[in-house]
């Protein structure tokens, strides 16, 4: 199974990705986590990325594409993967299509989780109390939601046009949402 998990910050992508990784026995790749690891390791890439992350802006496309091009070639991705937080722009989506074509792979589905802005702000402020993330504060949260609307939301139509989009409500309990996703994927992958 090769999946993308799409949706605004705070919608629960990371939580659901953990559960879907176990269910489908596939690798969970979160670009936010990969970038935070680079920052923690003090690499040049991490230092560069941090200036964007702390402002709630997207890290430049080419950095993400180079990082994911390398990562998707690892043997642990052969059995399938779940991309969480990537792609986030149309150029990243087009780049991903190219990377997968060279690997002779194709996506099975793009799951888009949805929730309204007030709910997302509420959840992210709560998360900020314990996450230790420098970008979980109100000013940066608002910026990240605006960036999502302007740069990432166009991917919904992009993947709908490709027939890959599966939209699922991100409201409810964690197990309810997981079940909703798995049921929707069962239908999508039968078609
Ligand atoms: P996340 O953990 O997915 O919320 O990502 C945290 C931050 O990392 C984002 O606000 C961006 O600054 C950066 N980031 C993560 N993934 C991407 C991506 N695909 N493209 C650009 N920036 C990204």
PDB file of C-alpha atoms and ligand atoms in Angstrom:
ATOM      1  CA  UNK A   1       0.000   0.000   0.000  1.00  0.00           C
ATOM      2  CA  UNK A   2       1.363   3.422  -1.004  1.00  0.00           C
ATOM      3  CA  UNK A   3      -0.503   6.267   0.639  1.00  0.00           C
ATOM      4  CA  UNK A   4      -0.405   9.990   1.195  1.00  0.00           C
ATOM      5  CA  UNK A   5      -2.054  11.436   4.281  1.00  0.00           C
ATOM      6  CA  UNK A   6      -3.156  14.986   3.491  1.00  0.00           C
ATOM      7  CA  UNK A   7      -4.827  17.536   5.762  1.00  0.00           C
ATOM      8  CA  UNK A   8      -4.245  20.718   7.742  1.00  0.00           C
ATOM      9  CA  UNK A   9      -1.946  21.003  10.763  1.00  0.00           C
ATOM     10  CA  UNK A  10      -3.635  19.565  13.853  1.00  0.00           C
ATOM     11  CA  UNK A  11      -6.105  17.330  12.012  1.00  0.00           C
ATOM     12  CA  UNK A  12      -4.467  14.180  13.434  1.00  0.00           C
ATOM     13  CA  UNK A  13      -2.277  13.010  10.544  1.00  0.00           C
ATOM     14  CA  UNK A  14       0.555  11.899  12.826  1.00  0.00           C
ATOM     15  CA  UNK A  15      -1.744   9.994  15.207  1.00  0.00           C
ATOM     16  CA  UNK A  16      -3.566   8.228  12.391  1.00  0.00           C
ATOM     17  CA  UNK A  17      -0.331   7.533  10.521  1.00  0.00           C
ATOM     18  CA  UNK A  18       1.018   5.569  13.507  1.00  0.00           C
ATOM     19  CA  UNK A  19      -2.078   3.377  13.490  1.00  0.00           C
ATOM     20  CA  UNK A  20      -2.209   2.910   9.717  1.00  0.00           C
ATOM     21  CA  UNK A  21       1.479   1.987   9.674  1.00  0.00           C
ATOM     22  CA  UNK A  22       0.687  -0.945  11.987  1.00  0.00           C
ATOM     23  CA  UNK A  23      -2.474  -1.956  10.144  1.00  0.00           C
ATOM     24  CA  UNK A  24      -0.884  -2.061   6.680  1.00  0.00           C
ATOM     25  CA  UNK A  25       2.675  -2.937   7.831  1.00  0.00           C
ATOM     26  CA  UNK A  26       4.153  -0.027   5.889  1.00  0.00           C
ATOM     27  CA  UNK A  27       6.716   2.663   6.695  1.00  0.00           C
ATOM     28  CA  UNK A  28       5.458   5.974   8.082  1.00  0.00           C
ATOM     29  CA  UNK A  29       7.452   8.914   6.724  1.00  0.00           C
ATOM     30  CA  UNK A  30       6.710  12.299   8.285  1.00  0.00           C
ATOM     31  CA  UNK A  31       8.667  15.109   6.632  1.00  0.00           C
ATOM     32  CA  UNK A  32       8.057  17.316   9.694  1.00  0.00           C
ATOM     33  CA  UNK A  33       9.708  14.655  11.871  1.00  0.00           C
ATOM     34  CA  UNK A  34      12.558  14.130   9.401  1.00  0.00           C
ATOM     35  CA  UNK A  35      13.208  17.888   9.412  1.00  0.00           C
ATOM     36  CA  UNK A  36      13.024  18.080  13.232  1.00  0.00           C
ATOM     37  CA  UNK A  37      15.570  15.210  13.379  1.00  0.00           C
ATOM     38  CA  UNK A  38      17.884  17.219  11.108  1.00  0.00           C
ATOM     39  CA  UNK A  39      17.495  20.213  13.444  1.00  0.00           C
ATOM     40  CA  UNK A  40      18.211  18.077  16.525  1.00  0.00           C
ATOM     41  CA  UNK A  41      21.321  16.676  14.786  1.00  0.00           C
ATOM     42  CA  UNK A  42      22.470  20.214  13.997  1.00  0.00           C
ATOM     43  CA  UNK A  43      22.959  19.544  10.271  1.00  0.00           C
ATOM     44  CA  UNK A  44      23.202  22.344   7.669  1.00  0.00           C
ATOM     45  CA  UNK A  45      19.874  21.191   6.238  1.00  0.00           C
ATOM     46  CA  UNK A  46      18.314  21.366   9.712  1.00  0.00           C
ATOM     47  CA  UNK A  47      19.689  24.839  10.367  1.00  0.00           C
ATOM     48  CA  UNK A  48      18.322  26.081   7.047  1.00  0.00           C
ATOM     49  CA  UNK A  49      14.924  24.398   7.558  1.00  0.00           C
ATOM     50  CA  UNK A  50      14.525  25.764  11.104  1.00  0.00           C
ATOM     51  CA  UNK A  51      14.278  29.370   9.907  1.00  0.00           C
ATOM     52  CA  UNK A  52      11.217  28.439   7.806  1.00  0.00           C
ATOM     53  CA  UNK A  53       9.623  26.086  10.348  1.00  0.00           C
ATOM     54  CA  UNK A  54       9.795  28.608  13.195  1.00  0.00           C
ATOM     55  CA  UNK A  55       7.917  31.154  11.069  1.00  0.00           C
ATOM     56  CA  UNK A  56       5.243  28.672  10.007  1.00  0.00           C
ATOM     57  CA  UNK A  57       6.468  28.792   6.402  1.00  0.00           C
ATOM     58  CA  UNK A  58       7.171  25.889   4.083  1.00  0.00           C
ATOM     59  CA  UNK A  59      10.745  24.722   3.592  1.00  0.00           C
ATOM     60  CA  UNK A  60      11.697  25.163  -0.124  1.00  0.00           C
ATOM     61  CA  UNK A  61      10.395  22.452  -2.461  1.00  0.00           C
ATOM     62  CA  UNK A  62      13.789  21.337  -3.772  1.00  0.00           C
ATOM     63  CA  UNK A  63      15.047  20.537  -0.260  1.00  0.00           C
ATOM     64  CA  UNK A  64      12.014  18.332   0.361  1.00  0.00           C
ATOM     65  CA  UNK A  65      12.264  16.657  -3.025  1.00  0.00           C
ATOM     66  CA  UNK A  66      15.966  15.837  -2.565  1.00  0.00           C
ATOM     67  CA  UNK A  67      15.290  14.505   0.936  1.00  0.00           C
ATOM     68  CA  UNK A  68      12.358  12.328  -0.151  1.00  0.00           C
ATOM     69  CA  UNK A  69      14.055  11.141  -3.327  1.00  0.00           C
ATOM     70  CA  UNK A  70      16.787   9.672  -1.146  1.00  0.00           C
ATOM     71  CA  UNK A  71      14.427   8.317   1.497  1.00  0.00           C
ATOM     72  CA  UNK A  72      12.007   6.584  -0.888  1.00  0.00           C
ATOM     73  CA  UNK A  73      14.861   4.581  -2.393  1.00  0.00           C
ATOM     74  CA  UNK A  74      15.511   2.782   0.913  1.00  0.00           C
ATOM     75  CA  UNK A  75      14.577  -0.888   0.831  1.00  0.00           C
ATOM     76  CA  UNK A  76      12.145  -0.414   3.750  1.00  0.00           C
ATOM     77  CA  UNK A  77       9.849   1.488   1.350  1.00  0.00           C
ATOM     78  CA  UNK A  78       9.548  -1.427  -1.073  1.00  0.00           C
ATOM     79  CA  UNK A  79       6.638  -2.999   0.829  1.00  0.00           C
ATOM     80  CA  UNK A  80       4.745   0.292   0.875  1.00  0.00           C
ATOM     81  CA  UNK A  81       4.760   3.645   2.655  1.00  0.00           C
ATOM     82  CA  UNK A  82       2.585   6.290   4.190  1.00  0.00           C
ATOM     83  CA  UNK A  83       3.639   9.872   3.504  1.00  0.00           C
ATOM     84  CA  UNK A  84       2.605  12.305   6.249  1.00  0.00           C
ATOM     85  CA  UNK A  85       3.082  16.006   5.492  1.00  0.00           C
ATOM     86  CA  UNK A  86       4.461  15.479   1.999  1.00  0.00           C
ATOM     87  CA  UNK A  87       3.715  16.617  -0.651  1.00  0.00           C
ATOM     88  CA  UNK A  88       2.557  20.054   0.496  1.00  0.00           C
ATOM     89  CA  UNK A  89       2.687  21.968  -2.816  1.00  0.00           C
ATOM     90  CA  UNK A  90       1.853  21.208  -6.446  1.00  0.00           C
ATOM     91  CA  UNK A  91       5.573  21.204  -7.468  1.00  0.00           C
ATOM     92  CA  UNK A  92       6.240  18.661  -4.666  1.00  0.00           C
ATOM     93  CA  UNK A  93       3.346  16.497  -5.911  1.00  0.00           C
ATOM     94  CA  UNK A  94       4.686  16.632  -9.465  1.00  0.00           C
ATOM     95  CA  UNK A  95       8.187  15.850  -8.192  1.00  0.00           C
ATOM     96  CA  UNK A  96       6.851  12.892  -6.226  1.00  0.00           C
ATOM     97  CA  UNK A  97       5.133  11.522  -9.329  1.00  0.00           C
ATOM     98  CA  UNK A  98       8.502  11.676 -11.104  1.00  0.00           C
ATOM     99  CA  UNK A  99      10.359   9.986  -8.222  1.00  0.00           C
ATOM    100  CA  UNK A 100       7.810   7.154  -8.075  1.00  0.00           C
ATOM    101  CA  UNK A 101       7.922   6.708 -11.848  1.00  0.00           C
ATOM    102  CA  UNK A 102      11.696   6.134 -11.696  1.00  0.00           C
ATOM    103  CA  UNK A 103      11.057   3.542  -8.958  1.00  0.00           C
ATOM    104  CA  UNK A 104       8.307   1.958 -11.067  1.00  0.00           C
ATOM    105  CA  UNK A 105       5.792   2.610  -8.277  1.00  0.00           C
ATOM    106  CA  UNK A 106       2.398   4.313  -8.114  1.00  0.00           C
ATOM    107  CA  UNK A 107       0.193   5.646  -5.329  1.00  0.00           C
ATOM    108  CA  UNK A 108      -2.876   3.669  -4.236  1.00  0.00           C
ATOM    109  CA  UNK A 109      -4.703   6.568  -2.592  1.00  0.00           C
ATOM    110  CA  UNK A 110      -4.488  10.023  -1.024  1.00  0.00           C
ATOM    111  CA  UNK A 111      -6.415  10.246   2.237  1.00  0.00           C
ATOM    112  CA  UNK A 112      -7.497  13.786   3.107  1.00  0.00           C
ATOM    113  CA  UNK A 113      -8.534  14.345   6.731  1.00  0.00           C
ATOM    114  CA  UNK A 114     -10.804  17.332   7.370  1.00  0.00           C
ATOM    115  CA  UNK A 115     -11.737  19.525  10.360  1.00  0.00           C
ATOM    116  CA  UNK A 116     -12.715  23.193  10.731  1.00  0.00           C
ATOM    117  CA  UNK A 117     -10.247  25.963  11.576  1.00  0.00           C
ATOM    118  CA  UNK A 118     -11.494  26.623  15.143  1.00  0.00           C
ATOM    119  CA  UNK A 119     -11.154  22.926  16.042  1.00  0.00           C
ATOM    120  CA  UNK A 120      -7.634  22.821  14.562  1.00  0.00           C
ATOM    121  CA  UNK A 121      -6.489  25.920  16.507  1.00  0.00           C
ATOM    122  CA  UNK A 122      -7.930  24.445  19.708  1.00  0.00           C
ATOM    123  CA  UNK A 123      -6.154  21.100  19.176  1.00  0.00           C
ATOM    124  CA  UNK A 124      -2.809  22.697  18.248  1.00  0.00           C
ATOM    125  CA  UNK A 125      -2.842  25.005  21.284  1.00  0.00           C
ATOM    126  CA  UNK A 126      -3.522  21.968  23.494  1.00  0.00           C
ATOM    127  CA  UNK A 127      -0.718  20.020  21.791  1.00  0.00           C
ATOM    128  CA  UNK A 128       1.610  23.004  22.250  1.00  0.00           C
ATOM    129  CA  UNK A 129       1.396  22.603  26.036  1.00  0.00           C
ATOM    130  CA  UNK A 130       3.239  19.283  25.851  1.00  0.00           C
ATOM    131  CA  UNK A 131       4.789  18.935  22.370  1.00  0.00           C
ATOM    132  CA  UNK A 132       7.751  21.219  22.971  1.00  0.00           C
ATOM    133  CA  UNK A 133       7.378  22.272  19.322  1.00  0.00           C
ATOM    134  CA  UNK A 134       8.498  25.837  18.646  1.00  0.00           C
ATOM    135  CA  UNK A 135       5.757  26.204  16.012  1.00  0.00           C
ATOM    136  CA  UNK A 136       2.770  25.244  18.235  1.00  0.00           C
ATOM    137  CA  UNK A 137       1.925  28.795  19.381  1.00  0.00           C
ATOM    138  CA  UNK A 138      -1.029  30.922  18.260  1.00  0.00           C
ATOM    139  CA  UNK A 139       0.744  33.284  15.846  1.00  0.00           C
ATOM    140  CA  UNK A 140       2.616  30.468  14.077  1.00  0.00           C
ATOM    141  CA  UNK A 141      -0.448  28.175  14.128  1.00  0.00           C
ATOM    142  CA  UNK A 142      -2.475  30.845  12.261  1.00  0.00           C
ATOM    143  CA  UNK A 143       0.336  31.250   9.744  1.00  0.00           C
ATOM    144  CA  UNK A 144       0.576  27.468   9.195  1.00  0.00           C
ATOM    145  CA  UNK A 145      -3.177  27.242   8.592  1.00  0.00           C
ATOM    146  CA  UNK A 146      -2.993  30.115   6.055  1.00  0.00           C
ATOM    147  CA  UNK A 147      -0.053  28.432   4.302  1.00  0.00           C
ATOM    148  CA  UNK A 148      -2.043  25.178   4.202  1.00  0.00           C
ATOM    149  CA  UNK A 149      -5.014  26.922   2.581  1.00  0.00           C
ATOM    150  CA  UNK A 150      -2.905  28.745  -0.004  1.00  0.00           C
ATOM    151  CA  UNK A 151      -0.251  26.174  -0.902  1.00  0.00           C
ATOM    152  CA  UNK A 152      -1.461  22.721   0.141  1.00  0.00           C
ATOM    153  CA  UNK A 153      -5.245  22.781  -0.378  1.00  0.00           C
ATOM    154  CA  UNK A 154      -4.828  22.879  -4.195  1.00  0.00           C
ATOM    155  CA  UNK A 155      -3.529  19.296  -3.872  1.00  0.00           C
ATOM    156  CA  UNK A 156      -7.055  18.174  -3.012  1.00  0.00           C
ATOM    157  CA  UNK A 157      -8.288  19.003  -6.520  1.00  0.00           C
ATOM    158  CA  UNK A 158      -5.032  17.742  -8.036  1.00  0.00           C
ATOM    159  CA  UNK A 159      -5.465  14.274  -6.530  1.00  0.00           C
ATOM    160  CA  UNK A 160      -9.232  14.277  -7.034  1.00  0.00           C
ATOM    161  CA  UNK A 161      -8.590  14.775 -10.747  1.00  0.00           C
ATOM    162  CA  UNK A 162      -6.264  11.737 -10.657  1.00  0.00           C
ATOM    163  CA  UNK A 163      -9.015   9.650  -9.046  1.00  0.00           C
ATOM    164  CA  UNK A 164      -6.868   9.045  -5.950  1.00  0.00           C
ATOM    165  CA  UNK A 165      -8.606  11.237  -3.381  1.00  0.00           C
ATOM    166  CA  UNK A 166     -10.405   9.755  -0.366  1.00  0.00           C
ATOM    167  CA  UNK A 167     -11.927  12.390   1.966  1.00  0.00           C
ATOM    168  CA  UNK A 168     -12.504  11.415   5.592  1.00  0.00           C
ATOM    169  CA  UNK A 169     -13.786  13.488   8.520  1.00  0.00           C
ATOM    170  CA  UNK A 170     -11.106  14.019  11.177  1.00  0.00           C
ATOM    171  CA  UNK A 171     -13.706  14.491  13.938  1.00  0.00           C
ATOM    172  CA  UNK A 172     -14.479  11.749  16.465  1.00  0.00           C
ATOM    173  CA  UNK A 173     -12.398   9.400  18.566  1.00  0.00           C
ATOM    174  CA  UNK A 174      -9.014   8.188  17.343  1.00  0.00           C
ATOM    175  CA  UNK A 175     -10.209   4.571  16.718  1.00  0.00           C
ATOM    176  CA  UNK A 176     -13.361   5.822  14.946  1.00  0.00           C
ATOM    177  CA  UNK A 177     -11.311   7.878  12.520  1.00  0.00           C
ATOM    178  CA  UNK A 178      -8.902   4.989  11.861  1.00  0.00           C
ATOM    179  CA  UNK A 179     -11.839   2.711  11.086  1.00  0.00           C
ATOM    180  CA  UNK A 180     -13.327   5.327   8.763  1.00  0.00           C
ATOM    181  CA  UNK A 181     -10.031   5.603   6.876  1.00  0.00           C
ATOM    182  CA  UNK A 182      -9.580   1.830   6.537  1.00  0.00           C
ATOM    183  CA  UNK A 183     -13.166   1.373   5.318  1.00  0.00           C
ATOM    184  CA  UNK A 184     -12.793   4.185   2.785  1.00  0.00           C
ATOM    185  CA  UNK A 185      -9.493   2.691   1.560  1.00  0.00           C
ATOM    186  CA  UNK A 186     -11.085  -0.753   1.203  1.00  0.00           C
ATOM    187  CA  UNK A 187     -13.628   0.776  -1.168  1.00  0.00           C
ATOM    188  CA  UNK A 188     -11.098   2.984  -3.027  1.00  0.00           C
ATOM    189  CA  UNK A 189      -8.662   0.131  -3.574  1.00  0.00           C
ATOM    190  CA  UNK A 190     -11.384  -2.238  -4.831  1.00  0.00           C
ATOM    191  CA  UNK A 191     -12.463   0.195  -7.544  1.00  0.00           C
TER     192      UNK A 191
HETATM  193  P1  LIG B   1       4.542  19.046  10.357  1.00  0.00           P
HETATM  194  O1  LIG B   1       5.239  18.278  11.420  1.00  0.00           O
HETATM  195  O2  LIG B   1       4.077  18.197   9.206  1.00  0.00           O
HETATM  196  O3  LIG B   1       3.458  19.943  10.889  1.00  0.00           O
HETATM  197  O4  LIG B   1       5.638  20.029   9.711  1.00  0.00           O
HETATM  198  C1  LIG B   1       6.254  21.053  10.502  1.00  0.00           C
HETATM  199  C2  LIG B   1       6.909  22.070   9.583  1.00  0.00           C
HETATM  200  O5  LIG B   1       7.935  21.428   8.800  1.00  0.00           O
HETATM  201  C3  LIG B   1       6.000  22.734   8.563  1.00  0.00           C
HETATM  202  O6  LIG B   1       5.271  23.828   9.090  1.00  0.00           O
HETATM  203  C4  LIG B   1       7.012  23.165   7.501  1.00  0.00           C
HETATM  204  O7  LIG B   1       7.724  24.326   7.908  1.00  0.00           O
HETATM  205  C5  LIG B   1       8.000  22.001   7.503  1.00  0.00           C
HETATM  206  N1  LIG B   1       7.590  20.970   6.522  1.00  0.00           N
HETATM  207  C6  LIG B   1       7.205  19.692   6.781  1.00  0.00           C
HETATM  208  N2  LIG B   1       6.903  19.038   5.651  1.00  0.00           N
HETATM  209  C7  LIG B   1       7.098  19.939   4.636  1.00  0.00           C
HETATM  210  C8  LIG B   1       6.937  19.888   3.228  1.00  0.00           C
HETATM  211  N3  LIG B   1       6.483  18.771   2.609  1.00  0.00           N
HETATM  212  N4  LIG B   1       7.243  20.992   2.516  1.00  0.00           N
HETATM  213  C9  LIG B   1       7.696  22.116   3.107  1.00  0.00           C
HETATM  214  N5  LIG B   1       7.850  22.243   4.424  1.00  0.00           N
HETATM  215  C10 LIG B   1       7.562  21.162   5.199  1.00  0.00           C
END
